[in-house]
Coordinates of C-alpha atoms and ligand atoms in Angstrom, one line a residue:
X1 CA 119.9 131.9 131.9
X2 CA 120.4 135.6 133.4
X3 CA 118.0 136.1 136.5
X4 CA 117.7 138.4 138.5
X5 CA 115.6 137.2 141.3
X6 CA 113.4 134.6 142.8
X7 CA 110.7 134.6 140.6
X8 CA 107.1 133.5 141.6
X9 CA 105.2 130.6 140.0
X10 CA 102.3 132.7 139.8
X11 CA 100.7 136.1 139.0
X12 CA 97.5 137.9 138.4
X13 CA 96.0 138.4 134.9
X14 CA 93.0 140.4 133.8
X15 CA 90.9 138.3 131.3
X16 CA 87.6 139.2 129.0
X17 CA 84.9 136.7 130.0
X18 CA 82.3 138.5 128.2
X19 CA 81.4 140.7 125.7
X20 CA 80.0 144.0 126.9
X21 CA 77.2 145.3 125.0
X22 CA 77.1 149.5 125.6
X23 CA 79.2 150.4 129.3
X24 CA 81.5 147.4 130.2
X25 CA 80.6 145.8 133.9
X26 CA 82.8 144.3 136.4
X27 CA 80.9 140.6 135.3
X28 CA 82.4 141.2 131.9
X29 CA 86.0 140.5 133.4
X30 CA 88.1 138.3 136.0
X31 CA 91.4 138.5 137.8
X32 CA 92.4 135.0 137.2
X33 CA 96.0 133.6 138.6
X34 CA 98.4 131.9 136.1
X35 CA 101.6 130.1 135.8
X36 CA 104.5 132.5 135.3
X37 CA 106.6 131.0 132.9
X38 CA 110.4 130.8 132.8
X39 CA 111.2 132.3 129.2
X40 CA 113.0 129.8 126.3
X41 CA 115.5 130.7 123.8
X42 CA 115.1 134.2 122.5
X43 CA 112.7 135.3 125.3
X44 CA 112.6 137.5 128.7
X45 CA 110.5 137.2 131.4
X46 CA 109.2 140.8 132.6
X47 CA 107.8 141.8 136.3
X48 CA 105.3 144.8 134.6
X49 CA 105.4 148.2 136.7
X50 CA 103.0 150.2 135.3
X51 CA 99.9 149.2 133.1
X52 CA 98.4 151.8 130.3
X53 CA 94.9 152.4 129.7
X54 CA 93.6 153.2 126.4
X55 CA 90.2 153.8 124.8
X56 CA 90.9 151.4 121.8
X57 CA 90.7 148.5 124.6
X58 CA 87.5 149.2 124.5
X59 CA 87.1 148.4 121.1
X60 CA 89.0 145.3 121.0
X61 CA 86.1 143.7 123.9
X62 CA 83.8 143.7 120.6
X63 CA 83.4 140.9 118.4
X64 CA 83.9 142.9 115.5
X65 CA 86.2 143.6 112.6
X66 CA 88.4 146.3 112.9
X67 CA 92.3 147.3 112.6
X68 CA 92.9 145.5 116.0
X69 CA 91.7 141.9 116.7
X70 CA 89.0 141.8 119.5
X71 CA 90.5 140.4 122.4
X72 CA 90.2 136.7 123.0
X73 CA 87.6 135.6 125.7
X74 CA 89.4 133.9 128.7
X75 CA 92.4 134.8 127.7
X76 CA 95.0 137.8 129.1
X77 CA 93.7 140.9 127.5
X78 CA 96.9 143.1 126.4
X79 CA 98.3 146.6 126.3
X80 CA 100.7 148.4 126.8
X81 CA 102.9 148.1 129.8
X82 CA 106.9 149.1 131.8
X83 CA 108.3 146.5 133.3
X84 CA 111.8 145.0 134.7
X85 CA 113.2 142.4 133.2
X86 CA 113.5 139.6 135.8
X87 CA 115.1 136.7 133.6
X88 CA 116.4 136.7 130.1
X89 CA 117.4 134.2 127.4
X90 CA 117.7 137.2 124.5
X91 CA 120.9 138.9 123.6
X92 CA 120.8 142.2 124.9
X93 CA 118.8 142.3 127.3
X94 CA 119.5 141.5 131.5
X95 CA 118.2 141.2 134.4
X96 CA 117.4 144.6 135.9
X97 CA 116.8 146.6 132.2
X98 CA 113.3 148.4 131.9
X99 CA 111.7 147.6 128.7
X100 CA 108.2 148.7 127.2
X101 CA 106.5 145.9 125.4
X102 CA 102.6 145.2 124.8
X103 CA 101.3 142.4 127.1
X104 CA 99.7 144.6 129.9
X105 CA 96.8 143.9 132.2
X106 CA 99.0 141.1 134.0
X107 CA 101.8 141.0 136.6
X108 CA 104.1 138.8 135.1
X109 CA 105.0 138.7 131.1
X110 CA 107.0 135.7 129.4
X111 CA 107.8 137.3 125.6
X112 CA 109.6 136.7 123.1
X113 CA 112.9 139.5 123.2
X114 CA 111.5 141.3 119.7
X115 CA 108.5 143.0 121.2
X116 CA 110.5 144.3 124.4
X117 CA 112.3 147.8 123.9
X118 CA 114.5 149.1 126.3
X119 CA 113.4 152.5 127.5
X120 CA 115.4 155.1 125.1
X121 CA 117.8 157.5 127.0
X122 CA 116.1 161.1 126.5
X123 CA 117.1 162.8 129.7
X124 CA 115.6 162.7 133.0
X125 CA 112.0 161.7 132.5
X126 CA 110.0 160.0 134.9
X127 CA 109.7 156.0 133.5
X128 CA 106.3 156.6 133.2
X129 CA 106.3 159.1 130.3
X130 CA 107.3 156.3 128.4
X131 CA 103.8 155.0 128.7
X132 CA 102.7 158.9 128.3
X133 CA 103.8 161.6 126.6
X134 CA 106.8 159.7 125.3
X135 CA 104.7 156.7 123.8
X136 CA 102.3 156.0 122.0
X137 CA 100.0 158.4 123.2
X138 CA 102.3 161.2 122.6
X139 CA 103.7 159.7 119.1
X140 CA 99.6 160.0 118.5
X141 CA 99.5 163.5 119.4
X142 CA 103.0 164.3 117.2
X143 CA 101.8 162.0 114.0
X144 CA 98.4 163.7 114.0
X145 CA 100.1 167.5 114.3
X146 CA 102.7 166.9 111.8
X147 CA 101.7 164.4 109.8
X148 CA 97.9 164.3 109.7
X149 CA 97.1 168.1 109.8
X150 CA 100.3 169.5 108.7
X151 CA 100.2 172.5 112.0
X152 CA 102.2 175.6 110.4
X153 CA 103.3 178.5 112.2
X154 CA 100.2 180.9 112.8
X155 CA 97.6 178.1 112.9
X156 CA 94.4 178.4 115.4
X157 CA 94.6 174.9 116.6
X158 CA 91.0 173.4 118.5
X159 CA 92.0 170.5 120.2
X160 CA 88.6 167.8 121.7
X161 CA 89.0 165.6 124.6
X162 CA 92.3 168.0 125.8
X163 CA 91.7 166.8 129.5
X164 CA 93.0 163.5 129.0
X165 CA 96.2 161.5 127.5
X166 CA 96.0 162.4 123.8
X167 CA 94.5 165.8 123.3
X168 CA 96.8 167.4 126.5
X169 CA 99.8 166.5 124.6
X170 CA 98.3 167.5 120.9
X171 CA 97.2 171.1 123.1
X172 CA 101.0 171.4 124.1
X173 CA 102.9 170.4 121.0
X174 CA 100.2 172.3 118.7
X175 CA 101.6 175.3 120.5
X176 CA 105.4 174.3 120.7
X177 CA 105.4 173.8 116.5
X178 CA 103.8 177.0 116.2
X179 CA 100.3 177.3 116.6
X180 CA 98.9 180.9 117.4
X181 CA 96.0 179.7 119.4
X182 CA 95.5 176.6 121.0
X183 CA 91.8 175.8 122.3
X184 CA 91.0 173.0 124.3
X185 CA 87.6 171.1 125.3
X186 CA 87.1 169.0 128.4
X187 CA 84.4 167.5 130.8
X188 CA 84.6 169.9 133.8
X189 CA 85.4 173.3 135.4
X190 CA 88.4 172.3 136.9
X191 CA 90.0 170.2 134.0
X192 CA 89.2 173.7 131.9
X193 CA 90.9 175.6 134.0
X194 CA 93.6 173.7 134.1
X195 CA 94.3 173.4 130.2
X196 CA 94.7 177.6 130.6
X197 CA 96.4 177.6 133.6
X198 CA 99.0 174.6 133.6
X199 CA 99.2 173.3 129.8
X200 CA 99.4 177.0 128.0
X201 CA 96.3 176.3 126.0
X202 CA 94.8 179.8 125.3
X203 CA 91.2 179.1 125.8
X204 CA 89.3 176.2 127.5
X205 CA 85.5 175.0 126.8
X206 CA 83.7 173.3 129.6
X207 CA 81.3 170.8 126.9
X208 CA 79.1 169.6 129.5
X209 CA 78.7 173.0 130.9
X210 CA 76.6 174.4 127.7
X211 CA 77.0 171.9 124.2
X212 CA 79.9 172.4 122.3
X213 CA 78.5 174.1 119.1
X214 CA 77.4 177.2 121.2
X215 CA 80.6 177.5 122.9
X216 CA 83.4 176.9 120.2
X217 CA 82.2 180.4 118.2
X218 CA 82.4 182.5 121.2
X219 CA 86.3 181.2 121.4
X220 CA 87.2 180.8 118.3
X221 CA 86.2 184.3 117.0
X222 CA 88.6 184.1 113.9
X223 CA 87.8 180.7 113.4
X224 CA 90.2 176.9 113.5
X225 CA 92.5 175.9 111.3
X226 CA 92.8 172.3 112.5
X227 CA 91.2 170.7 114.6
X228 CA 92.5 167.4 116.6
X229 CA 89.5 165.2 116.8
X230 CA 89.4 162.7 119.9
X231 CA 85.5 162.8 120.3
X232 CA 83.5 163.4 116.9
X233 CA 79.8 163.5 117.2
X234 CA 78.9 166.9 118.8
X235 CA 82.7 167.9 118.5
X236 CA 83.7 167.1 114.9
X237 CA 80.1 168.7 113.7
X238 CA 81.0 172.2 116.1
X239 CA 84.3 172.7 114.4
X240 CA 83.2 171.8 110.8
X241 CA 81.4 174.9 111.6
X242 CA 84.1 176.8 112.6
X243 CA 86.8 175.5 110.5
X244 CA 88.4 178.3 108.0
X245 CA 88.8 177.4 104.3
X246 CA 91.6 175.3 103.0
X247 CA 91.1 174.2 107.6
X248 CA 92.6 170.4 108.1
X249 CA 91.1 168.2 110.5
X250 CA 93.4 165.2 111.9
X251 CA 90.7 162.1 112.9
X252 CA 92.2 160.6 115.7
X253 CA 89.5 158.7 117.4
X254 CA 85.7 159.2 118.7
X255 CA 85.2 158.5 122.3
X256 CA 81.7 160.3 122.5
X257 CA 80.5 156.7 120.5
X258 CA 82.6 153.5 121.8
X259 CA 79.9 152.5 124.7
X260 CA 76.9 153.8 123.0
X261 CA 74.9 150.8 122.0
X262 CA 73.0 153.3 119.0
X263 CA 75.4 155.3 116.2
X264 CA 75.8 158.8 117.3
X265 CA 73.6 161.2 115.7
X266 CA 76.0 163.3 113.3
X267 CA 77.5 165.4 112.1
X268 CA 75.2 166.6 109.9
X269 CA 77.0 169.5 108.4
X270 CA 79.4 167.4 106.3
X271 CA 78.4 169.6 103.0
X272 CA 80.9 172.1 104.8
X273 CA 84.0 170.0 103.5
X274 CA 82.9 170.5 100.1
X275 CA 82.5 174.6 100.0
X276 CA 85.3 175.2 102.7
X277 CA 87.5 172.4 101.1
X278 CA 88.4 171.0 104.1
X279 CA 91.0 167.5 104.5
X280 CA 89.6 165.2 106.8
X281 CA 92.0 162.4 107.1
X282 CA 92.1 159.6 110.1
X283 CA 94.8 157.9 111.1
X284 CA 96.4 155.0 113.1
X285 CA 99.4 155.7 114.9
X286 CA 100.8 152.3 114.1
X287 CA 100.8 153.0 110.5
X288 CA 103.6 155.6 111.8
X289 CA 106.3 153.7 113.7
X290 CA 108.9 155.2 111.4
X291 CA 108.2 158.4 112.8
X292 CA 109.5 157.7 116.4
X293 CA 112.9 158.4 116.5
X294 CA 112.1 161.9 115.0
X295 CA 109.6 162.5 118.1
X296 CA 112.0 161.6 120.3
X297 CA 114.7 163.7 119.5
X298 CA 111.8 166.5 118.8
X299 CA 109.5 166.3 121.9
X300 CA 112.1 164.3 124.2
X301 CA 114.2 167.7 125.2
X302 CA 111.0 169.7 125.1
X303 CA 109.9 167.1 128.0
X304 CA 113.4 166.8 129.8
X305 CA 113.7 171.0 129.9
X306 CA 110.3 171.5 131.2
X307 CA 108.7 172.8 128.2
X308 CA 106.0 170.3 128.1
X309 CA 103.8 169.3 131.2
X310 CA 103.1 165.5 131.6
X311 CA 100.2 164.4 133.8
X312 CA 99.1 161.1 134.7
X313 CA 96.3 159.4 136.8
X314 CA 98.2 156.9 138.2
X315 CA 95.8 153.8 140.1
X316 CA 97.6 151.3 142.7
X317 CA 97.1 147.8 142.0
X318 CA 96.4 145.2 139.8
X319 CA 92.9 144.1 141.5
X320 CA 91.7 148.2 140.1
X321 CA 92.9 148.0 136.7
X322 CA 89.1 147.3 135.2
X323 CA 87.7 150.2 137.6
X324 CA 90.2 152.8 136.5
X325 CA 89.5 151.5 132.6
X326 CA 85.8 152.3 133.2
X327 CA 86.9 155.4 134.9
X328 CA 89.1 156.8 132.4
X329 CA 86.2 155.9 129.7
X330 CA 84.0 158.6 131.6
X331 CA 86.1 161.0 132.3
X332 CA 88.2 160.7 136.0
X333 CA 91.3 160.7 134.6
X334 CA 93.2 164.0 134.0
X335 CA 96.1 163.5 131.8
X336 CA 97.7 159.5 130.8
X337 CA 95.8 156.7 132.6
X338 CA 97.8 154.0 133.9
X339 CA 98.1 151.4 136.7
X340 CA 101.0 151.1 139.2
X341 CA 101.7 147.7 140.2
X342 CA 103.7 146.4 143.3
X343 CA 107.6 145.8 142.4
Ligands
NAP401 N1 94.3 157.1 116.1 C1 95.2 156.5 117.0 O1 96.2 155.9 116.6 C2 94.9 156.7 118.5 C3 95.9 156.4 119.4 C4 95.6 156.6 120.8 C5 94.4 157.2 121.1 N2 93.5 157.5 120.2 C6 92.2 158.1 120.5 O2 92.5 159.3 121.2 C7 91.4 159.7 122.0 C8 92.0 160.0 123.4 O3 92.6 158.8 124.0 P1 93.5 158.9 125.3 O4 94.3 157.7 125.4 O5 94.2 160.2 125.3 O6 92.3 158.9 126.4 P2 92.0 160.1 127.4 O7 91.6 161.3 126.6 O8 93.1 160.2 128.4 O9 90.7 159.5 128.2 C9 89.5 159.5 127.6 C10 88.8 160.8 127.9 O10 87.7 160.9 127.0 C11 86.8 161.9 127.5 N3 85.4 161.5 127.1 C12 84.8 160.4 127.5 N4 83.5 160.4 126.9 C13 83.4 161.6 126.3 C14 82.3 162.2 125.5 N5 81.1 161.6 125.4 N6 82.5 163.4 125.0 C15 83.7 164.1 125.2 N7 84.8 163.5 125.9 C16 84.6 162.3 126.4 C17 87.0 161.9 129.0 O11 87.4 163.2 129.4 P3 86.3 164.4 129.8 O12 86.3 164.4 131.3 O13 86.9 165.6 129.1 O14 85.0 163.9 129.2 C18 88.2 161.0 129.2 O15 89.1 161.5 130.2 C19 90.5 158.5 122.0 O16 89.4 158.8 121.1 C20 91.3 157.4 121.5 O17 90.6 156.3 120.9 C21 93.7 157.3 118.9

């Protein structure tokens, strides 16, 4: 077996004790140390850098039925995560390589070699974009664009939730395949201000400064052409408004409604899609894998010659990870959430 160093017997895990019902507490998780095990035929063992946080986690803490399996009580949850690879038993992979693989929210991974990727050589890009704008989060933003809403040259583009991971990245590429206007909503004056003045988005809306509905009009004077939904409720029902005929509207998830305990009220102007003939189509960016090499070579040298910003809200330490969940779910993050880890 290849190894690079000593490795420890144990390491630190984050496990779902219980299910939350409405906001997740800090009784609804543990930090629980476990064996780290040396990895058998076909397998690495990984010392994770940096964890991501994601709002579908929040979804998997249900027991419910949906495109994800809920996460297994008193087990490792899992996510995302960068690591080195400490100890191999896999063709083509050593000691020392970074890989990206899915079994975050721990220190130490043992997995089998197939769900470990070696970070792809796109220029120099911090490793963490690979969580970020070069991940899934920005594959999300790419599939929905291209995909999903089909952006053409000349398009008013209204992106939701363009503080954060997703929507800053939708913002920036919207613009980069040849929107016209880009607008972007946030929680926040100085999140606003910062779509305008360091993403390029053309017009920012503070939602909780005055509700969405009132605010979109006043900056969207011509109207949207797509919109990039990350919130629904309030948001989806402000651009149906808005949204010119023939306007497309890329679903890519709801965050106003994943800790409510009652269904959001709304929209209740869905009789626009009829008389504006609107396409409102969700999607999954794992149904889209195919796509990634395309987005690489597409929005890898727009990252690597500075043409597209990446932020992150980067947390130290494992013992964190469930407070900096809880604080990306309201709103503290700017840009990719993701936890560093000691290496
Ligand atoms: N379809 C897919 O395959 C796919 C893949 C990845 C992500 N997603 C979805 O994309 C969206 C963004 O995910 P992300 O990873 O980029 O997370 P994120 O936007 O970086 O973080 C979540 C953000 O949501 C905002 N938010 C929370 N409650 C809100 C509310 N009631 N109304 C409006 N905004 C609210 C907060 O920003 P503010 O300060 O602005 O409130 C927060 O920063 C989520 O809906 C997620 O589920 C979908």
């Amino acid at each position: 077996m290849a190894q690079a160093t000593t490795v420890p017997t144990t390491g630190r895990a984050w496990h779902l004790i219980a299910r939350p019902v409405g906001w997740p507490t800090d009784a609804d998780f543990a930090l629980r140390e476990e064996p780290v095990r040396q990895p058998r035929a076909g397998e690495v063992l990984v010392r994770n850098r940096y964890l991501s946080l994601d709002p579908y986690m929040r979804g998997r803490m249900n027991d419910a039925r949906s495109y994800v399996p809920p996460f297994r009580l008193d087990e490792a949850m899992t996510g995302d995560a960068v690591g080195e690879v400490l100890a191999s038993e896999a063709e083509g992979l050593a000691p020392g390589d970074l890989v990206s693989h899915p079994f975050g929210w721990r220190e130490f991974a043992t997995l089998p070699a197939r769900y470990a990727s070696p970070l792809p050589a796109v220029g120099e890009v911090p490793v963490t974009a690979h969580l970020g704008v070069l991940g899934m989060t920005g594959l999300t933003a790419y599939v929905g664009l291209r995909e999903i809403a089909k952006v053409r040259e000349g398009d008013v583009v209204f992106v939701s939730g363009a503080g954060g991971a997703v929507g800053g990245a939708a913002g920036q590429l919207a613009r980069l395949m040849g929107a016209s206007r880009v607008i972007g909503s946030a929680g926040g004056a100085e999140k606003v201000r910062a779509l305008t003045e360091e993403l390029g988005f053309d017009a920012g809306i503070d939602y909780r400064a005055a509700p969405i509905g009132e605010q979109l009009p006043e900056a969207a004077p011509k109207g949207i052409d797509v919109y990039f939904d990350n919130v629904g409720g309030d948001h989806l029902e402000a651009a149906l408004d808005v949204l010119n005929v023939h306007g497309r509207v890329a679903v890519c998830g709801s965050i106003s409604g994943y800790n409510a305990t009652r269904p959001p009220t709304g929209p209740r102007n869905l009789q626009l899609i009829v008389g504006k003939r609107l396409r409102v189509e969700g999607f999954l960016v794992s149904d889209h894998s195919e796509l990634r090499s395309a987005f690489l070579a597409e929005v890898g040298p727009w990252l690597a010659e500075g043409k597209l910003v990446h932020r992150e809200t980067v947390t130290d330490g494992i013992e964190q990870a469930v407070d900096a969940f809880l604080g990306m779910m309201r709103g503290v993050n700017t840009g990719k959430s993701l936890v560093r880890l000691d290496g």
